Every structure is written in C-alpha cells, then in structure tokens.
Coordinates of C-alpha atoms and ligand atoms in Angstrom, one line a residue:
X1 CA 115.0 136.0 113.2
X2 CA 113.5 133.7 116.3
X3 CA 110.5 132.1 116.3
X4 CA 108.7 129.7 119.1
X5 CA 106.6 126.7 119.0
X6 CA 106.1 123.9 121.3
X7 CA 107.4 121.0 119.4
X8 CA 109.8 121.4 116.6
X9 CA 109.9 118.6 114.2
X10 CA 112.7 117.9 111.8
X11 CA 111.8 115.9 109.2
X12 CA 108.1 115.2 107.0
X13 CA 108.8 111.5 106.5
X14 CA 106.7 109.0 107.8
X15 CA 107.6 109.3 111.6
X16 CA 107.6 113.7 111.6
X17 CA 104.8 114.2 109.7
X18 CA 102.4 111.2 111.6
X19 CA 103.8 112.6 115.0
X20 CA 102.9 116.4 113.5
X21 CA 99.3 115.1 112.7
X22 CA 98.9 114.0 116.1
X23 CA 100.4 116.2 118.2
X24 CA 98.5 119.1 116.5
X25 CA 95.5 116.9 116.7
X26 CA 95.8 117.1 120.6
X27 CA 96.0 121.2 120.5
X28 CA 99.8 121.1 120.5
X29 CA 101.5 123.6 118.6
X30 CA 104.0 122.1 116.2
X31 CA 106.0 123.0 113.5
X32 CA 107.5 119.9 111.0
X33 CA 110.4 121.1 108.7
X34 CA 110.8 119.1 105.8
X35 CA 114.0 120.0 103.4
X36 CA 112.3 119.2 100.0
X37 CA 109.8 121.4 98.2
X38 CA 107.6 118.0 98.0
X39 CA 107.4 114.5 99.3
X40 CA 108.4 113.3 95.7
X41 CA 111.4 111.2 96.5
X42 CA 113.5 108.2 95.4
X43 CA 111.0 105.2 96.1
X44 CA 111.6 103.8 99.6
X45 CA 108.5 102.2 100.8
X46 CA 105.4 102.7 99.6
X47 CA 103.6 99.8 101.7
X48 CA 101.0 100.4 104.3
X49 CA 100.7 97.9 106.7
X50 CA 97.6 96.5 108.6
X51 CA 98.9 98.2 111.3
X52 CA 99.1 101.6 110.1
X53 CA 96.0 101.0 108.6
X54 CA 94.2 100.3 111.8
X55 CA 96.0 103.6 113.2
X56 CA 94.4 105.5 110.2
X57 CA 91.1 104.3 111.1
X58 CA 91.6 105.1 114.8
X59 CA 92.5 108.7 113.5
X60 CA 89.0 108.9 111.4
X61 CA 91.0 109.0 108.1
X62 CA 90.4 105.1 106.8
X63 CA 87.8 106.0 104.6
X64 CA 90.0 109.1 102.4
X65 CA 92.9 107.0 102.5
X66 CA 91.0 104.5 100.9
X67 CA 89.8 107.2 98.3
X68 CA 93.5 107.5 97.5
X69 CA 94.7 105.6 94.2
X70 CA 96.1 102.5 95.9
X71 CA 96.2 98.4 95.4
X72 CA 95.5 96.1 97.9
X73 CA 97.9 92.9 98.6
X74 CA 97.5 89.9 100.8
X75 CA 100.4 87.5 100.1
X76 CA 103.9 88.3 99.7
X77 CA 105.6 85.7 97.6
X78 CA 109.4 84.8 97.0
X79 CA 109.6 82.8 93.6
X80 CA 112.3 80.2 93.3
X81 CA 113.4 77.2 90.9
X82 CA 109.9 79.0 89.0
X83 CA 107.9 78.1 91.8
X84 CA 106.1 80.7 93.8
X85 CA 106.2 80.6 97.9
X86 CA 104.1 82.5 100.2
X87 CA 106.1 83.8 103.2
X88 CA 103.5 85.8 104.0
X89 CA 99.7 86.4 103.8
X90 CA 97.5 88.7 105.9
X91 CA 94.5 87.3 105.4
X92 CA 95.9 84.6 108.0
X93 CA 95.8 87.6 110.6
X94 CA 92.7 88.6 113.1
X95 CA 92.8 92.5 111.7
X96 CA 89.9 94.6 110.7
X97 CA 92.5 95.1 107.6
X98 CA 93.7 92.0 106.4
X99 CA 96.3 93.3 103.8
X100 CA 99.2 95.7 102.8
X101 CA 98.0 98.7 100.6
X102 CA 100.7 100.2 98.4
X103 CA 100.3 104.1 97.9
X104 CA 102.9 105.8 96.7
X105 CA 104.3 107.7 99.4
X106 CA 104.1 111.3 98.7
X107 CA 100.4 110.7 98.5
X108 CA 100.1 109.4 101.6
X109 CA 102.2 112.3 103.4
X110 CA 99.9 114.4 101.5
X111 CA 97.1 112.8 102.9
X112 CA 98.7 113.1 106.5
X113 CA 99.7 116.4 106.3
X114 CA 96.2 117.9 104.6
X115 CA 94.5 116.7 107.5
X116 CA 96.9 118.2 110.2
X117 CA 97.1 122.0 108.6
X118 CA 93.1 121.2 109.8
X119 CA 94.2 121.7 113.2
X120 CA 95.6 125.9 113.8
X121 CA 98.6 124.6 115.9
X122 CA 100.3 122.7 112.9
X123 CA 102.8 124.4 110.4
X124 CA 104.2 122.6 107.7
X125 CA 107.5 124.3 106.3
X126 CA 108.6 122.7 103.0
X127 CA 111.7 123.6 101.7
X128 CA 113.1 124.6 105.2
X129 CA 116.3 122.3 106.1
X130 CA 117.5 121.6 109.8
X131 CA 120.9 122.8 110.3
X132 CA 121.6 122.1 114.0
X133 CA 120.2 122.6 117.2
X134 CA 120.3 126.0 119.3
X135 CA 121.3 125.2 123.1
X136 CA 120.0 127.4 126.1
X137 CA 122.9 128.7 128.4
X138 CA 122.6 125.4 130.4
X139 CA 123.1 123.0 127.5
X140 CA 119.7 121.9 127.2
X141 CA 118.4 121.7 123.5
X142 CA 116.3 124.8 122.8
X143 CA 115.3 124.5 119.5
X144 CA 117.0 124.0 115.7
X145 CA 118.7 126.6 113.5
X146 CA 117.2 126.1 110.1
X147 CA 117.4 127.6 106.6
X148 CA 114.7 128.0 104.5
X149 CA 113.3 130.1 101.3
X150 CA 113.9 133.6 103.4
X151 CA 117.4 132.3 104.5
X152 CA 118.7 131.1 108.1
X153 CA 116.9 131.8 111.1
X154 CA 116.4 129.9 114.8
X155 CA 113.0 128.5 115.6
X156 CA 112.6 128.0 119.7
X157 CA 111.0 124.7 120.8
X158 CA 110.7 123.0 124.2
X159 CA 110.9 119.9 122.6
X160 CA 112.9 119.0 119.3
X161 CA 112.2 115.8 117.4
X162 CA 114.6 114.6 115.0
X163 CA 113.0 112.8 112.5
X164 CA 115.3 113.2 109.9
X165 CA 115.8 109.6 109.0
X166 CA 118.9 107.6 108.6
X167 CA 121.7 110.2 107.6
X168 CA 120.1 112.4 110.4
X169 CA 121.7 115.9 110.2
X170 CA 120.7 116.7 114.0
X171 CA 122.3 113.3 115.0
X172 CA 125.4 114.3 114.2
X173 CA 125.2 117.7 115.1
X174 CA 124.2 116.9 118.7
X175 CA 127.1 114.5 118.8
X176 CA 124.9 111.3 118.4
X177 CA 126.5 108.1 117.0
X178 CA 124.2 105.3 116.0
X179 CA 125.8 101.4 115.7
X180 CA 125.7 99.5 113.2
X181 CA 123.7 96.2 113.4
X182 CA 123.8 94.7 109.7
X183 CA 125.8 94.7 107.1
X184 CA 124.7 97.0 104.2
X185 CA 122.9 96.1 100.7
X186 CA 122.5 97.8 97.8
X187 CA 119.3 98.4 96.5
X188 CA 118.3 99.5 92.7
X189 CA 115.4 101.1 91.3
X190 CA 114.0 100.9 88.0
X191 CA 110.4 101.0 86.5
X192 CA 109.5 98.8 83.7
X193 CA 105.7 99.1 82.1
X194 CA 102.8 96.6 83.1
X195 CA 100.6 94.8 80.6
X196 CA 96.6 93.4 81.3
X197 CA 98.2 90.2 80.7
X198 CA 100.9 90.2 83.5
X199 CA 100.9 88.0 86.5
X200 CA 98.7 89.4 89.4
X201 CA 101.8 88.9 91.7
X202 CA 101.0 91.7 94.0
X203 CA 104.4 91.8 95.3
X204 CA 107.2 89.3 94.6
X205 CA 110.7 88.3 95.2
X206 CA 112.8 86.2 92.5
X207 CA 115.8 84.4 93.4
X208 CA 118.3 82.1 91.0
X209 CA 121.7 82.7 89.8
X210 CA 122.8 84.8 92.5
X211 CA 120.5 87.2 91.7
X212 CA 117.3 88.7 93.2
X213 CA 114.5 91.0 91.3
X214 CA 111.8 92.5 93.4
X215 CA 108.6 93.0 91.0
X216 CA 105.9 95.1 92.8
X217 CA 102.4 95.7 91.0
X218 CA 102.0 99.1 90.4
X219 CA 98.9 98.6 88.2
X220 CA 100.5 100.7 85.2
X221 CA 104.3 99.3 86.0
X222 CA 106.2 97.4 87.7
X223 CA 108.3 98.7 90.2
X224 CA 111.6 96.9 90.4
X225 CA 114.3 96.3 92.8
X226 CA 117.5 94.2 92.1
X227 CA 119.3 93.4 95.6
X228 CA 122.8 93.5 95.3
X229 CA 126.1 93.5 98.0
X230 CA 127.6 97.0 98.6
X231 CA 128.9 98.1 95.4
X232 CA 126.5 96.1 93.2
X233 CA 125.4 99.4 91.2
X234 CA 130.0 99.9 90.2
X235 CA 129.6 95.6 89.2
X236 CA 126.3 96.1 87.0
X237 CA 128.2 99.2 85.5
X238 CA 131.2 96.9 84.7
X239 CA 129.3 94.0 83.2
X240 CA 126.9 96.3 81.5
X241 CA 123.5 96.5 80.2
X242 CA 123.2 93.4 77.8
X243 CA 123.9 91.2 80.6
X244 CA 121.8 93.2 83.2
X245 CA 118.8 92.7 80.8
X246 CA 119.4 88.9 80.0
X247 CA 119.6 88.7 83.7
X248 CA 115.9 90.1 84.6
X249 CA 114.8 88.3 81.9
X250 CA 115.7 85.4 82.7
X251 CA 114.5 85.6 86.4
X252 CA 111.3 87.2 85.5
X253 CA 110.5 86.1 82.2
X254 CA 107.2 87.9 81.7
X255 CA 109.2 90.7 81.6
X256 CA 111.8 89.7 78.7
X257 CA 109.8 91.1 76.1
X258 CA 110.3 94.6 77.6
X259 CA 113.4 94.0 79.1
X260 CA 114.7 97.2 76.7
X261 CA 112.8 99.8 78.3
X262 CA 115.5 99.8 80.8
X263 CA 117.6 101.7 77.8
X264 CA 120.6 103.0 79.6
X265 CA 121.9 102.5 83.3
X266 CA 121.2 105.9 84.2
X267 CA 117.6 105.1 84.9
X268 CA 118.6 102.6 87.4
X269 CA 118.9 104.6 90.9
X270 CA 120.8 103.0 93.4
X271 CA 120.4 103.0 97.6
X272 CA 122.2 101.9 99.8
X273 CA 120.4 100.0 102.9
X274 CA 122.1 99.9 106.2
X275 CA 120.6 98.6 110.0
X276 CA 121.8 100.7 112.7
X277 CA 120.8 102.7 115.9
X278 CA 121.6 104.7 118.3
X279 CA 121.5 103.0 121.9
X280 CA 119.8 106.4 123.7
X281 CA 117.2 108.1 121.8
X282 CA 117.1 111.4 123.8
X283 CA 118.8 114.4 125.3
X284 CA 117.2 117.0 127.8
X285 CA 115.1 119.2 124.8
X286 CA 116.2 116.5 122.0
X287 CA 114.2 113.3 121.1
X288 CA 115.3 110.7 117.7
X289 CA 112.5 109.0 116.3
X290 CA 112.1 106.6 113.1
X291 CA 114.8 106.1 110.7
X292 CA 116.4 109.0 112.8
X293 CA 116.7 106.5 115.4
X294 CA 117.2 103.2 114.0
X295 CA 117.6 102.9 110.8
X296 CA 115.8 100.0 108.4
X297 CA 116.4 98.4 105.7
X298 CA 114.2 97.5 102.9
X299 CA 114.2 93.8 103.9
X300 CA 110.9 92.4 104.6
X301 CA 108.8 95.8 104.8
X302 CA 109.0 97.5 107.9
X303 CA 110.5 100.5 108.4
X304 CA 107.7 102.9 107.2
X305 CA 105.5 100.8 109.9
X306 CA 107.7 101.2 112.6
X307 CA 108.1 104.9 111.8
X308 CA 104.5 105.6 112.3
X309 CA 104.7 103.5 115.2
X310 CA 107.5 105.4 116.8
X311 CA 105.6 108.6 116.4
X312 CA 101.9 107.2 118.0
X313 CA 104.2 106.1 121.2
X314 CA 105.5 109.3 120.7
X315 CA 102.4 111.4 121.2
X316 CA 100.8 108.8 123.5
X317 CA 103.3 109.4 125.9
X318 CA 104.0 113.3 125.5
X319 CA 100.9 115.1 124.9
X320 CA 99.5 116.0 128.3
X321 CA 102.9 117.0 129.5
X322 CA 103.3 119.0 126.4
X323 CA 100.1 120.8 126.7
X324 CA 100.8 121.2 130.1
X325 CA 104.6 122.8 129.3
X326 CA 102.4 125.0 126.7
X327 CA 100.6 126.3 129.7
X328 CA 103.7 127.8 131.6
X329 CA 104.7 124.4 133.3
X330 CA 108.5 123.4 132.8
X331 CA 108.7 120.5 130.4
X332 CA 109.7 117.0 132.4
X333 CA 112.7 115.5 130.4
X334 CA 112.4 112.4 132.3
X335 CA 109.3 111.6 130.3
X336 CA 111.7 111.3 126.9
X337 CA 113.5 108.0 128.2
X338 CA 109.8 106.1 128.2
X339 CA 109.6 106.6 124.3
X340 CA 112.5 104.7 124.1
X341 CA 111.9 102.3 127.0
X342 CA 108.7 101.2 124.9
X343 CA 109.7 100.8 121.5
X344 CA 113.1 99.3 121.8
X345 CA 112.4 95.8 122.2
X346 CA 110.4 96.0 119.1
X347 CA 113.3 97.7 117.2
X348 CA 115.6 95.3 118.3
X349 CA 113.5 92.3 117.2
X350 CA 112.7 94.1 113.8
X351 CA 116.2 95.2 113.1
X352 CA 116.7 90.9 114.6
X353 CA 114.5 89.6 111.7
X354 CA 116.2 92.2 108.8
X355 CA 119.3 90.4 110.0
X356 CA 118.2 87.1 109.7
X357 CA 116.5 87.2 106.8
X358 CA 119.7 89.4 105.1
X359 CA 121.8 86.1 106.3
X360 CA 119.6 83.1 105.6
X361 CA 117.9 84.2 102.6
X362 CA 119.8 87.0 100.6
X363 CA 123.4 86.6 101.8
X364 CA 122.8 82.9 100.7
X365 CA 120.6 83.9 97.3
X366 CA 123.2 86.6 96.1
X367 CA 126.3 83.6 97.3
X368 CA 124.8 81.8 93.9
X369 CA 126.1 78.5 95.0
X370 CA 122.9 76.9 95.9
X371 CA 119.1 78.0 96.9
X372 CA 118.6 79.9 100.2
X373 CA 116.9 76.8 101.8
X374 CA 114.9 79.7 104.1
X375 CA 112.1 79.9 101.6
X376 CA 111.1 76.4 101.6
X377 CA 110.9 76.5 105.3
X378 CA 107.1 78.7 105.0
X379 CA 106.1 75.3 102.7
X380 CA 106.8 73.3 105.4
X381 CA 106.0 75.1 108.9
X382 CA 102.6 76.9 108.4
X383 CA 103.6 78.3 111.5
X384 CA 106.5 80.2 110.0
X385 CA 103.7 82.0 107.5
X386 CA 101.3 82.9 110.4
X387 CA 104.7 84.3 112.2
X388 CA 106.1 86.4 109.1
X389 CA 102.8 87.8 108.5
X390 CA 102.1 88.8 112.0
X391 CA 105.6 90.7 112.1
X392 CA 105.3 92.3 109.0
X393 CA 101.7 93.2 109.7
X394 CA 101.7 94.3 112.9
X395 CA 105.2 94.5 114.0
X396 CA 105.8 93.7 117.4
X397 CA 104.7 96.0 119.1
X398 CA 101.5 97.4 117.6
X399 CA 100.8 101.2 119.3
X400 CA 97.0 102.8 119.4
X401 CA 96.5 106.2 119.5
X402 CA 95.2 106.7 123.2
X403 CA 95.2 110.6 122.6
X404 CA 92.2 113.0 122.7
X405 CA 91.6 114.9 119.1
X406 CA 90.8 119.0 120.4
X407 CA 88.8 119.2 116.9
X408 CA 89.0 122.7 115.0
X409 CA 86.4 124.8 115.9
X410 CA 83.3 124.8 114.3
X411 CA 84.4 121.8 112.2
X412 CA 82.2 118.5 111.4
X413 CA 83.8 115.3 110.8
Ligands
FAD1 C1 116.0 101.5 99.4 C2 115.0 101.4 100.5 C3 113.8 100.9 100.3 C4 112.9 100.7 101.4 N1 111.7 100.1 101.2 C5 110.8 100.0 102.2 C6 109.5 99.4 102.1 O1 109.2 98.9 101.0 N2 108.7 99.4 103.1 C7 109.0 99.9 104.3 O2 108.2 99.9 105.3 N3 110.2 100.5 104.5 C8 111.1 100.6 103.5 N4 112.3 101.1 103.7 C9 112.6 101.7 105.0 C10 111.9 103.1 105.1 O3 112.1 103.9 104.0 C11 112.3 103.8 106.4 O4 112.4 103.0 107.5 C12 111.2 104.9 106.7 O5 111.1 105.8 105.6 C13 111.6 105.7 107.9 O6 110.8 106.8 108.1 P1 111.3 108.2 108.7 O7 110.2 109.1 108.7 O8 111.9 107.8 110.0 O9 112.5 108.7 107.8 P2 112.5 109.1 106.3 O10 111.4 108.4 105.5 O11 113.9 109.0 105.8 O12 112.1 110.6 106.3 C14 112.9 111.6 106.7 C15 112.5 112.9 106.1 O13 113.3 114.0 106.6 C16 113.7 114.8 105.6 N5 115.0 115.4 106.0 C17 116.2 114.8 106.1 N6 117.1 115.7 106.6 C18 116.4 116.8 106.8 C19 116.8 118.1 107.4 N7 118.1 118.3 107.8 N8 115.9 119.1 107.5 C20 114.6 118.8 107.1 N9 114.2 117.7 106.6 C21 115.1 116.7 106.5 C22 113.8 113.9 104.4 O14 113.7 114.7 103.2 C23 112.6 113.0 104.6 O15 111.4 113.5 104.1 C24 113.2 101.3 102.7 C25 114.5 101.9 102.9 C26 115.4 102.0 101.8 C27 116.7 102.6 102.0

C-alpha cells in the first residue's frame, strides 16, 4: 500500500509536530508519524521558553496555551553551601513574556497538534513508526516505509523530515553519522509529593557532596532529577536506597521527611544525555531537524527551544517552494542547505554553553572535591545573569514565523 503527501514528517516531538502545525497552516499537505499511541513519555523537558512563547503568540495560540494547567517561573536558581544563586531570571529580559512556563509536554503537543488537524492538509498518525526511507530510481529520497496499526506500507513525499530525535531511526538508515560534541551524563527521574508549605523554588539546582538534585515545582510534586556520570543509575544500585535517601535529604532538606516515597529504585528512571550532531543536515528529498539533528542535553534548558526553533526556520524557508512543488513544480533541493546554513551557529553556540556548563559546573560539582566556583560567578558579574537568561530565553538565534496562515474555510479565529 502507497500513499502521497507533500511533506512527510517523522517524528511528533517538539520539532515534527511544531513544523506539522505550520506547514499545514500555510496549505501544505503533511503527514507527521509519531511511533507512540500518545505523547506520554519519560519526562524530558517540560519548559517553555520566552521564545517559544512569543512564537505561540505569533501563531494566535497564546491565549489557549495559557488556558493549559501550567506554572510560571522567572529565576532559575542553583543552591550551594545552603545558599540560593540566581543564574538566571527573565524578568531581566525585554520580552512580551518575561518567564519559562512549565507544561507538561504531552499537553502542549496536544495543544500543537489540536490546532493543526484544524487545517485539512495535516494528518496526524499515532502509533505509525518510521522504518527507513524509500529512494526513487535516481537515489533521491522519496518518501519513508512505515509500519503502523494496519501493518507496513510506503508513504510518498517530496520532502521527508526526520524529526525523530536523538536515536533517529532514519539517520541511520540513510547512512547519517552524527559526532559527538560532549561527554554523556546520566540523568534520573523520580517524583516526590509537594506540600503548601514547601519552598516556592520554581526551579532549582542543589549542589554539595558530589552530588546534584534538580527540584522542579510541579505544584502537586516535585519533579526530581539527580545528575550523575555515565553509569550513575549501576553506582546508586550498588550503594542502595538508604544511602540514595540520606543523600536527597541531605541536599534538599525540605524533602527529608518524605524522602521514603521513593520506596524502591525501580521508580527511579534513568536517561542518558549525550551532545552530538551531524555536520550536514540534508540529502536531495531528506532534511534532519531537532534532536534529529543535534542532539541536547538537559543542561541548562534548551533543547525543546531549539527544536521549535529549528522547525519555524524550517517552514520560513520552505513553504512557498513547497506549495509551489504541490502545484506540479519540481521541488529545489538547493533550498534544504539554507535550514542548516541558518541555524547552525546557534546550535553550535548552544551545544558550546551545554559544554561549558557540563565542565565548569557539573563535572566539577559531581568531582566532590570542592564547590564548582561557576556559580558564584552570577553573584559577582550581573552581566553573566543578563547573559544566561538571554540564552536560555531566547537562544541565540530567536526565529519568527514569517509565514502566511491559509485559514480553514469558513473558520473564525
Ligand atoms: C533526560 C533529558 C531531559 C531533558 N530536559 C530538557 C528540559 O528540561 N528542557 C529542554 O528544553 N530540553 C530538555 N531536554 C532536551 C529535549 O528533550 C530535546 O532537545 C527535545 O525534546 C528535542 O525535540 P525533538 O522534537 O527534536 O525530539 P524528541 O523530543 O526526541 O521527539 C522525537 C519524537 O519522535 C518519535 N519517534 C522516534 N523515532 C520514531 C520513529 N522511528 N517513527 C516515528 N516516531 C518516532 C518519538 O517518540 C518522539 O515523540 C532533555 C533531554 C533529556 C535526554
């Protein structure tokens, strides 16, 4: 079984399912494939930064994202020797929307994707995995052979966009390999509940004892992180959950009185974090965008921003000569290189700062011989605050959605 569509999409993460939104918002006809049967995953970023917030607003949808269940945060704090450091506050920044908003993420992809079944050129299939892709008889990418609910079938594109994030299934199948830019970190997950009479800490890093706790309000709970070198999860194992518990309790204290909802180690989930990407995004038919394309770590907050960023170059670039390829006209290949060619310095300087921050801050916190000195530098350089809070904000290389919405017929915003 063959089907066609303009623009295939692999991938309903952050960087498909923004680029499906707006491509279908411009009349193209798209199709995103997302392997689950929802967007309930393993956390991995539930922040929405100024930026994207200011692209939601340029896309009319500010006002039901807002409706959405969500918290607010202005300052993001690292606490050390039981003193708390801003690195970061928004409010600092010249932005209609002077803070990070934390939704959980499957709410906001619902919110993205609700809005682009809207236009009649979008198709969401959930459940429907990307195999590979199909080549014509000149080796140009075609489209992607994909298995879904009714079994394996092709579906014809002229362009395919793999946004299939950081173990990207089409990367390797096209014979993509990314580098590596950092070394890898562990991540692990686990939820602990929230009392009235908590800290407002919004969202908080502790460091001592060569350990590091993320806390991030959740209003009900507190959604944890424990940063750890590759391999943390097999040491916490080893020395067990006594000590794992005497550990958060000691490094967020607040927290020591409930220390024992975290009953066994199966409820801790572990990730692991790696910075890499590939150093050309595109083949003739075949574009790599997001994760898909350079992968992020959790350090300081951006890859969910860049994602959506990725995809708004994306469509700013593409849509007319899409439209135009959905009219009969060949599709110009040449075009793909400019996505690319836009958003690699900001990638670079993003992945830069992960890097920097993983050396001078965690490497040194997790070394436990001393304090990572890197905090203390935001006391001193106000400078440093502005800086952090501009890149984690904006990024650094904000994109605005230049494209044209062909609204639905006989709709009324
Ligand atoms: C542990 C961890 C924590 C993080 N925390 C943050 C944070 O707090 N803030 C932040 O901004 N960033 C964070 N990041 C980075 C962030 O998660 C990514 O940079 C961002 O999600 C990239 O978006 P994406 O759409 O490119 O890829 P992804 O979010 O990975 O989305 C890819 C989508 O494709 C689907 N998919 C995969 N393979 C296929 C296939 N073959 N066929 C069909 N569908 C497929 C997946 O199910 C997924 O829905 C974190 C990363 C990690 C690892």
């Amino acid at each position: 079984m063959t089907e066609k569509t303009t623009v295939c999409i692999a991938g309903g993460g952050p960087a498909g399912a923004v680029l499906g939104l707006l491509l279908a918002r411009s009349g193209v006809d798209v199709v995103v494939l997302e392997k689950h049967a929802d967007f309930r995953r393993d956390f991995r970023g539930d922040t929405v930064h100024p930026a994207t917030l200011q692209i939601l607003d340029e896309l009319g949808l500010i006002e039901k994202f807002h409706a959405l269940p969500h918290q607010k945060v202005s300052t993001i704090g690292v606490v050390q020797e039981g003193r708390r450091i801003d690195i970061a506050d928004f409010r600092r920044l010249k932005v209609r929307y002077p803070y990070m908003a934390f939704v959980p993420q499957w709410d906001f992809l619902d919110l993205i994707t609700a809005e682009a079944k809207r236009y009649p050129g979008f198709r969401l299939l959930m459940n429907t995995e990307a195999l590979g892709v199909v080549r014509d008889e000149g080796g140009r990418v075609a489209g992607l052979r994909v298995r879904g609910p009714q079994g394996e079938r092709q579906i014809r594109s002229t362009l395919v966009v793999a946004a299939d994030g950081r173990h990207s299934v089409i990367r390797r199948d096209a014979g993509f390999v990314p580098t590596l830019i950092g070394r890898s970190l562990d991540v692990i997950f686990f939820k602990i509940s929230r009392r009235d009479t908590d800290p407002d800490e919004g969202i908080c890093v502790r460091i001592g004892n060569g350990k590091i706790f993320g806390a991030t309000d959740r209003r009900t709970y507190w959604q944890m992180s424990y940063e750890t070198s590759t391999g943390g999860m097999e040491k916490v194992r080893g020395e067990g959950l006594d000590k794992f518990r005497a550990d958060l309790s000691e490094l967020v204290p607040f927290l020591a009185d409930r220390a024992h909802e975290v009953s066994s180690l199966d409820q801790l989930s572990s990730l692991e974090a790696r910075i890499d990407r590939l150093e050309r995004w595109h083949e003739p038919g075949l574009l790599f965008i997001g994760d898909a394309a350079h992968a992020m770590s959790p350090v300081a907050g951006f890859g969910v921003n860049l994602a959506v960023q990725d995809a708004v170059a994306t469509s700013n670039i593409l849509t007319a000569e899409l439209l135009r390829a959905q009219e009969g006209r060949i599709f110009d290949d040449e075009l793909l290189a400019r996505v690319r060619r836009r958003r690699k310095r900001a990638v670079a300087l993003s992945q830069g700062l992960q890097r920097a921050t993983q050396k001078f801050g965690i490497d040194e916190a997790l070394d436990g011989s001393g304090q990572p000195p890197a905090p203390k530098v935001f006391e001193k350089l106000g400078v440093a605050q502005w800086l952090m809070s501009r890149v984690i904000g904006l990024g650094f290389r904000p994109e605005h959605v230049r494209t044209q919405e062909k609204a639905p017929e006989g709709t009324v915003r």
